[in-house]
Amino acid sequence: MTECSFGITGKDFVLLASDQSAGRSIIKMKSDENKIRQLSPSLCMAYGGEPGDTENFVDFVERNLRLYQIRHNIELAPAPASAYIRRILAEAIRSRRPYVVSLLLGGYDKIKDESHLYWMDPYGTKVKVPYTANGLGIYVALSTMDKYWYPDITREEAGQLLKRCIDEVKLRLAYQFSFNAVEIDKDGVREYKLDGSA
Amino acid sequence: MGSPMEMNGGSVIAMTGKDCVAIASDLRLGQQAVGLSADFEKVFPINNQLYVGLPGFATDTYTLREHLRFRVNMYRMKEEREITPKTFAHLLSSTLYEKRFGPYFIEPVIAGIPAPSAIDPDPKPFICNMDTIGCITTPKDFVVAGTATDKLYGVAEGLWEPDLEPEDLFETISQTLLAAVDRDCISGWGAVVHVITKDKIITRHLKGRMD
């Protein structure tokens, strides 16, 4: 799987970044595909995996979270949303047709005033982490994050750290990736400008 | 992909002492050789006197923990009393055997002290482990599970002795776990130890080698 995504949390925000390539095997057919989906007002998912499964899975999750919001008139907080998403994956893995989807889930809990980041794989393994990577990114950027991340990191430094990770990808991976990113905080989800990462 | 049992890594151990038991786990969660988290606990409280360790495939650790939480809550409401370690062991055993031909990839470890009752006023500490399909083993000394099983057996065999007091038991189980996981690539990254006595539980987090 030739995807690559990153997540970094600070005290009151989460940064999610993902590569934008779409293709099959060694062929890249598109380099501006958005692979970060907003699921609810303050919840986002950066996903990768089998192309057909990903779109189907993300649509399913998005619509069910929307349905919850309409029924209960409140959005599902990141922690319960992560449990819900994990359950779909965990039940599917032992079914006839599993979803081959791995993802990073980033969100902001407005009630508890906390930022949340979850790493999930297609088996339904879920871990809450302060910073993480998915896909090829784990091999080149986790040590960069280990070195530069610290608790309550500022937005500026988290942005710089993200830049370092993307630079590392360019330096060490044979694949050419372009990235997009979002920033999630108490005010919702915004696009995060990555300068010079074409 | 390797075997699910060795995909995420992690180990659990439980030991008996004099009127006390201890249960401990490492804190690593990985994807093969890549470490992802250093605070993934594999030991969970069931009630004030009973803990269960669920090492193995991490997705099943989570699924089983949630399922057991549901089953134990239902038991508590229906019976209006806490589940005893022995009953809980059989509950977990049959839960695992239900999935006989597509098992949860978990080798559970249970440690607890039963509450005194009319039939059994002075209950003995209880430990046991199981295979992935729920076959229970109840040794007198210690039980181990997870990817560092063979190393844990070796060290525990050398360090454990009968009738340890809670603090000595804590030292024994901690040294056993830390020594064993240092020889296992996919276990370690710190540890958590619970010592259960008749009137209290002592929980301590240990620092370990981070390599």
GROMACS .gro file of N, CA, C and O in nm, chain A residues 19-91:
model
  292
   19ASP      N    1  -0.130   1.197   0.197
   19ASP     CA    2  -0.085   1.211   0.059
   19ASP      C    3  -0.208   1.219  -0.030
   19ASP      O    4  -0.318   1.187   0.013
   20GLN      N    5  -0.187   1.262  -0.156
   20GLN     CA    6  -0.301   1.284  -0.246
   20GLN      C    7  -0.295   1.196  -0.370
   20GLN      O    8  -0.355   1.227  -0.471
   21SER      N    9  -0.219   1.087  -0.362
   21SER     CA   10  -0.205   1.006  -0.484
   21SER      C   11  -0.315   0.900  -0.491
   21SER      O   12  -0.355   0.842  -0.390
   22ALA      N   13  -0.362   0.876  -0.610
   22ALA     CA   14  -0.458   0.769  -0.634
   22ALA      C   15  -0.409   0.690  -0.755
   22ALA      O   16  -0.363   0.749  -0.852
   23GLY      N   17  -0.416   0.561  -0.744
   23GLY     CA   18  -0.367   0.480  -0.856
   23GLY      C   19  -0.373   0.335  -0.823
   23GLY      O   20  -0.438   0.293  -0.727
   24ARG      N   21  -0.305   0.257  -0.901
   24ARG     CA   22  -0.308   0.113  -0.885
   24ARG      C   23  -0.165   0.062  -0.900
   24ARG      O   24  -0.094   0.107  -0.990
   25SER      N   25  -0.124  -0.024  -0.810
   25SER     CA   26   0.011  -0.081  -0.817
   25SER      C   27   0.116   0.031  -0.826
   25SER      O   28   0.115   0.122  -0.745
   26ILE      N   29   0.201   0.028  -0.927
   26ILE     CA   30   0.306   0.131  -0.935
   26ILE      C   31   0.263   0.251  -1.017
   26ILE      O   32   0.338   0.346  -1.032
   27ILE      N   33   0.141   0.249  -1.069
   27ILE     CA   34   0.096   0.360  -1.153
   27ILE      C   35   0.018   0.463  -1.070
   27ILE      O   36  -0.073   0.428  -0.996
   28LYS      N   37   0.058   0.589  -1.084
   28LYS     CA   38  -0.017   0.697  -1.020
   28LYS      C   39  -0.109   0.759  -1.124
   28LYS      O   40  -0.065   0.800  -1.230
   29MET      N   41  -0.240   0.761  -1.095
   29MET     CA   42  -0.335   0.815  -1.192
   29MET      C   43  -0.379   0.955  -1.156
   29MET      O   44  -0.433   1.027  -1.238
   30LYS      N   45  -0.357   0.993  -1.033
   30LYS     CA   46  -0.406   1.123  -0.987
   30LYS      C   47  -0.315   1.166  -0.873
   30LYS      O   48  -0.273   1.083  -0.792
   31SER      N   49  -0.285   1.295  -0.865
   31SER     CA   50  -0.200   1.340  -0.754
   31SER      C   51  -0.265   1.454  -0.677
   31SER      O   52  -0.199   1.529  -0.607
   32ASP      N   53  -0.397   1.472  -0.694
   32ASP     CA   54  -0.466   1.574  -0.614
   32ASP      C   55  -0.596   1.521  -0.556
   32ASP      O   56  -0.695   1.591  -0.546
   33GLU      N   57  -0.596   1.393  -0.521
   33GLU     CA   58  -0.713   1.331  -0.461
   33GLU      C   59  -0.715   1.364  -0.312
   33GLU      O   60  -0.616   1.344  -0.241
   34ASN      N   61  -0.830   1.411  -0.262
   34ASN     CA   62  -0.841   1.440  -0.119
   34ASN      C   63  -0.873   1.312  -0.044
   34ASN      O   64  -0.976   1.251  -0.066
   35LYS      N   65  -0.784   1.269   0.045
   35LYS     CA   66  -0.807   1.146   0.121
   35LYS      C   67  -0.826   1.175   0.270
   35LYS      O   68  -0.796   1.092   0.355
   36ILE      N   69  -0.874   1.296   0.298
   36ILE     CA   70  -0.915   1.330   0.435
   36ILE      C   71  -1.062   1.369   0.431
   36ILE      O   72  -1.100   1.455   0.353
   37ARG      N   73  -1.144   1.302   0.511
   37ARG     CA   74  -1.288   1.328   0.507
   37ARG      C   75  -1.333   1.386   0.640
   37ARG      O   76  -1.295   1.336   0.746
   38GLN      N   77  -1.414   1.490   0.633
   38GLN     CA   78  -1.476   1.544   0.754
   38GLN      C   79  -1.598   1.461   0.786
   38GLN      O   80  -1.688   1.447   0.702
   39LEU      N   81  -1.605   1.405   0.908
   39LEU     CA   82  -1.715   1.315   0.944
   39LEU      C   83  -1.824   1.387   1.021
   39LEU      O   84  -1.942   1.355   1.010
   40SER      N   85  -1.785   1.482   1.104
   40SER     CA   86  -1.881   1.563   1.178
   40SER      C   87  -1.813   1.696   1.206
   40SER      O   88  -1.696   1.714   1.172
   41PRO      N   89  -1.882   1.793   1.269
   41PRO     CA   90  -1.825   1.928   1.279
   41PRO      C   91  -1.681   1.934   1.332
   41PRO      O   92  -1.604   2.021   1.291
   42SER      N   93  -1.643   1.843   1.422
   42SER     CA   94  -1.505   1.849   1.469
   42SER      C   95  -1.440   1.711   1.470
   42SER      O   96  -1.379   1.670   1.568
   43LEU      N   97  -1.459   1.638   1.362
   43LEU     CA   98  -1.401   1.504   1.350
   43LEU      C   99  -1.360   1.479   1.205
   43LEU      O  100  -1.439   1.504   1.113
   44CYS      N  101  -1.238   1.431   1.188
   44CYS     CA  102  -1.187   1.406   1.053
   44CYS      C  103  -1.115   1.273   1.047
   44CYS      O  104  -1.063   1.226   1.146
   45MET      N  105  -1.111   1.217   0.927
   45MET     CA  106  -1.048   1.087   0.909
   45MET      C  107  -0.957   1.093   0.788
   45MET      O  108  -0.999   1.135   0.680
   46ALA      N  109  -0.830   1.053   0.807
   46ALA     CA  110  -0.738   1.038   0.694
   46ALA      C  111  -0.728   0.889   0.668
   46ALA      O  112  -0.689   0.815   0.756
   47TYR      N  113  -0.764   0.847   0.548
   47TYR     CA  114  -0.779   0.703   0.526
   47TYR      C  115  -0.694   0.652   0.410
   47TYR      O  116  -0.656   0.726   0.320
   48GLY      N  117  -0.669   0.524   0.414
   48GLY     CA  118  -0.594   0.457   0.307
   48GLY      C  119  -0.634   0.312   0.302
   48GLY      O  120  -0.701   0.263   0.392
   49GLY      N  121  -0.592   0.242   0.198
   49GLY     CA  122  -0.624   0.100   0.186
   49GLY      C  123  -0.669   0.066   0.046
   49GLY      O  124  -0.631   0.132  -0.051
   50GLU      N  125  -0.754  -0.035   0.037
   50GLU     CA  126  -0.807  -0.078  -0.093
   50GLU      C  127  -0.904   0.029  -0.145
   50GLU      O  128  -1.002   0.059  -0.076
   51PRO      N  129  -0.877   0.087  -0.264
   51PRO     CA  130  -0.954   0.205  -0.308
   51PRO      C  131  -1.106   0.190  -0.303
   51PRO      O  132  -1.174   0.279  -0.255
   52GLY      N  133  -1.161   0.079  -0.351
   52GLY     CA  134  -1.307   0.062  -0.348
   52GLY      C  135  -1.361   0.058  -0.208
   52GLY      O  136  -1.460   0.124  -0.175
   53ASP      N  137  -1.293  -0.017  -0.121
   53ASP     CA  138  -1.335  -0.030   0.018
   53ASP      C  139  -1.332   0.103   0.091
   53ASP      O  140  -1.423   0.134   0.168
   54THR      N  141  -1.228   0.182   0.068
   54THR     CA  142  -1.213   0.307   0.144
   54THR      C  143  -1.332   0.398   0.123
   54THR      O  144  -1.393   0.443   0.220
   55GLU      N  145  -1.367   0.425  -0.004
   55GLU     CA  146  -1.477   0.518  -0.033
   55GLU      C  147  -1.607   0.466   0.028
   55GLU      O  148  -1.681   0.541   0.091
   56ASN      N  149  -1.632   0.335   0.008
   56ASN     CA  150  -1.754   0.275   0.061
   56ASN      C  151  -1.760   0.285   0.213
   56ASN      O  152  -1.862   0.323   0.271
   57PHE      N  153  -1.650   0.254   0.276
   57PHE     CA  154  -1.643   0.255   0.422
   57PHE      C  155  -1.660   0.396   0.479
   57PHE      O  156  -1.738   0.418   0.571
   58VAL      N  157  -1.587   0.489   0.420
   58VAL     CA  158  -1.591   0.626   0.472
   58VAL      C  159  -1.730   0.687   0.453
   58VAL      O  160  -1.781   0.755   0.543
   59ASP      N  161  -1.793   0.660   0.338
   59ASP     CA  162  -1.931   0.707   0.316
   59ASP      C  163  -2.024   0.651   0.423
   59ASP      O  164  -2.105   0.723   0.480
   60PHE      N  165  -2.010   0.521   0.449
   60PHE     CA  166  -2.095   0.453   0.546
   60PHE      C  167  -2.081   0.516   0.684
   60PHE      O  168  -2.180   0.548   0.751
   61VAL      N  169  -1.956   0.536   0.726
   61VAL     CA  170  -1.929   0.596   0.857
   61VAL      C  171  -1.982   0.739   0.864
   61VAL      O  172  -2.053   0.777   0.957
   62GLU      N  173  -1.954   0.815   0.760
   62GLU     CA  174  -1.995   0.955   0.757
   62GLU      C  175  -2.147   0.968   0.771
   62GLU      O  176  -2.197   1.047   0.850
   63ARG      N  177  -2.220   0.885   0.695
   63ARG     CA  178  -2.366   0.895   0.697
   63ARG      C  179  -2.425   0.847   0.829
   63ARG      O  180  -2.524   0.901   0.876
   64ASN      N  181  -2.365   0.746   0.887
   64ASN     CA  182  -2.415   0.699   1.017
   64ASN      C  183  -2.389   0.798   1.128
   64ASN      O  184  -2.472   0.815   1.218
   65LEU      N  185  -2.274   0.867   1.122
   65LEU     CA  186  -2.247   0.969   1.223
   65LEU      C  187  -2.342   1.088   1.204
   65LEU      O  188  -2.386   1.150   1.300
   66ARG      N  189  -2.374   1.118   1.079
   66ARG     CA  190  -2.469   1.226   1.048
   66ARG      C  191  -2.608   1.189   1.099
   66ARG      O  192  -2.678   1.271   1.157
   67LEU      N  193  -2.644   1.062   1.079
   67LEU     CA  194  -2.774   1.013   1.126
   67LEU      C  195  -2.784   1.026   1.278
   67LEU      O  196  -2.885   1.070   1.332
   68TYR      N  197  -2.676   0.991   1.347
   68TYR     CA  198  -2.672   1.003   1.492
   68TYR      C  199  -2.694   1.148   1.533
   68TYR      O  200  -2.769   1.178   1.625
   69GLN      N  201  -2.628   1.236   1.460
   69GLN     CA  202  -2.636   1.379   1.492
   69GLN      C  203  -2.778   1.431   1.472
   69GLN      O  204  -2.829   1.508   1.553
   70ILE      N  205  -2.845   1.388   1.366
   70ILE     CA  206  -2.982   1.431   1.340
   70ILE      C  207  -3.077   1.375   1.447
   70ILE      O  208  -3.161   1.446   1.501
   71ARG      N  209  -3.059   1.247   1.480
   71ARG     CA  210  -3.148   1.184   1.578
   71ARG      C  211  -3.134   1.242   1.717
   71ARG      O  212  -3.232   1.260   1.788
   72HIS      N  213  -3.011   1.267   1.760
   72HIS     CA  214  -2.987   1.308   1.898
   72HIS      C  215  -2.957   1.456   1.914
   72HIS      O  216  -2.939   1.505   2.024
   73ASN      N  217  -2.947   1.524   1.801
   73ASN     CA  218  -2.920   1.667   1.801
   73ASN      C  219  -2.789   1.704   1.873
   73ASN      O  220  -2.778   1.808   1.934
   74ILE      N  221  -2.694   1.613   1.868
   74ILE     CA  222  -2.561   1.641   1.922
   74ILE      C  223  -2.462   1.554   1.845
   74ILE      O  224  -2.496   1.442   1.805
   75GLU      N  225  -2.345   1.608   1.819
   75GLU     CA  226  -2.249   1.525   1.744
   75GLU      C  227  -2.184   1.424   1.838
   75GLU      O  228  -2.170   1.449   1.958
   76LEU      N  229  -2.148   1.308   1.782
   76LEU     CA  230  -2.081   1.204   1.859
   76LEU      C  231  -1.938   1.251   1.886
   76LEU      O  232  -1.867   1.291   1.794
   77ALA      N  233  -1.897   1.248   2.013
   77ALA     CA  234  -1.762   1.292   2.051
   77ALA      C  235  -1.658   1.196   1.992
   77ALA      O  236  -1.691   1.083   1.956
   78PRO      N  237  -1.533   1.242   1.980
   78PRO     CA  238  -1.430   1.157   1.915
   78PRO      C  239  -1.415   1.019   1.977
   78PRO      O  240  -1.404   0.920   1.903
   79ALA      N  241  -1.417   1.007   2.110
   79ALA     CA  242  -1.393   0.876   2.173
   79ALA      C  243  -1.502   0.774   2.136
   79ALA      O  244  -1.471   0.666   2.087
   80PRO      N  245  -1.632   0.806   2.157
   80PRO     CA  246  -1.735   0.711   2.114
   80PRO      C  247  -1.737   0.689   1.963
   80PRO      O  248  -1.767   0.578   1.917
   81ALA      N  249  -1.709   0.793   1.885
   81ALA     CA  250  -1.704   0.777   1.739
   81ALA      C  251  -1.596   0.677   1.701
   81ALA      O  252  -1.616   0.591   1.614
   82SER      N  253  -1.481   0.684   1.771
   82SER     CA  254  -1.372   0.591   1.741
   82SER      C  255  -1.412   0.448   1.775
   82SER      O  256  -1.380   0.354   1.703
   83ALA      N  257  -1.486   0.431   1.886
   83ALA     CA  258  -1.531   0.297   1.925
   83ALA      C  259  -1.628   0.241   1.822
   83ALA      O  260  -1.625   0.123   1.789
   84TYR      N  261  -1.716   0.330   1.769
   84TYR     CA  262  -1.812   0.290   1.667
   84TYR      C  263  -1.740   0.245   1.539
   84TYR      O  264  -1.771   0.139   1.483
   85ILE      N  265  -1.645   0.327   1.495
   85ILE     CA  266  -1.571   0.296   1.372
   85ILE      C  267  -1.491   0.167   1.388
   85ILE      O  268  -1.488   0.082   1.300
   86ARG      N  269  -1.428   0.150   1.506
   86ARG     CA  270  -1.351   0.029   1.532
   86ARG      C  271  -1.439  -0.095   1.525
   86ARG      O  272  -1.400  -0.197   1.471
   87ARG      N  273  -1.557  -0.082   1.579
   87ARG     CA  274  -1.648  -0.196   1.580
   87ARG      C  275  -1.686  -0.240   1.439
   87ARG      O  276  -1.693  -0.360   1.411
   88ILE      N  277  -1.710  -0.144   1.350
   88ILE     CA  278  -1.743  -0.178   1.211
   88ILE      C  279  -1.628  -0.259   1.150
   88ILE      O  280  -1.649  -0.362   1.087
   89LEU      N  281  -1.505  -0.210   1.171
   89LEU     CA  282  -1.388  -0.280   1.115
   89LEU      C  283  -1.372  -0.418   1.178
   89LEU      O  284  -1.350  -0.517   1.108
   90ALA      N  285  -1.385  -0.425   1.311
   90ALA     CA  286  -1.362  -0.552   1.383
   90ALA      C  287  -1.465  -0.657   1.345
   90ALA      O  288  -1.433  -0.775   1.335
   91GLU      N  289  -1.590  -0.614   1.324
   91GLU     CA  290  -1.692  -0.711   1.283
   91GLU      C  291  -1.673  -0.752   1.139
   91GLU      O  292  -1.694  -0.868   1.102
   0.00000   0.00000   0.00000
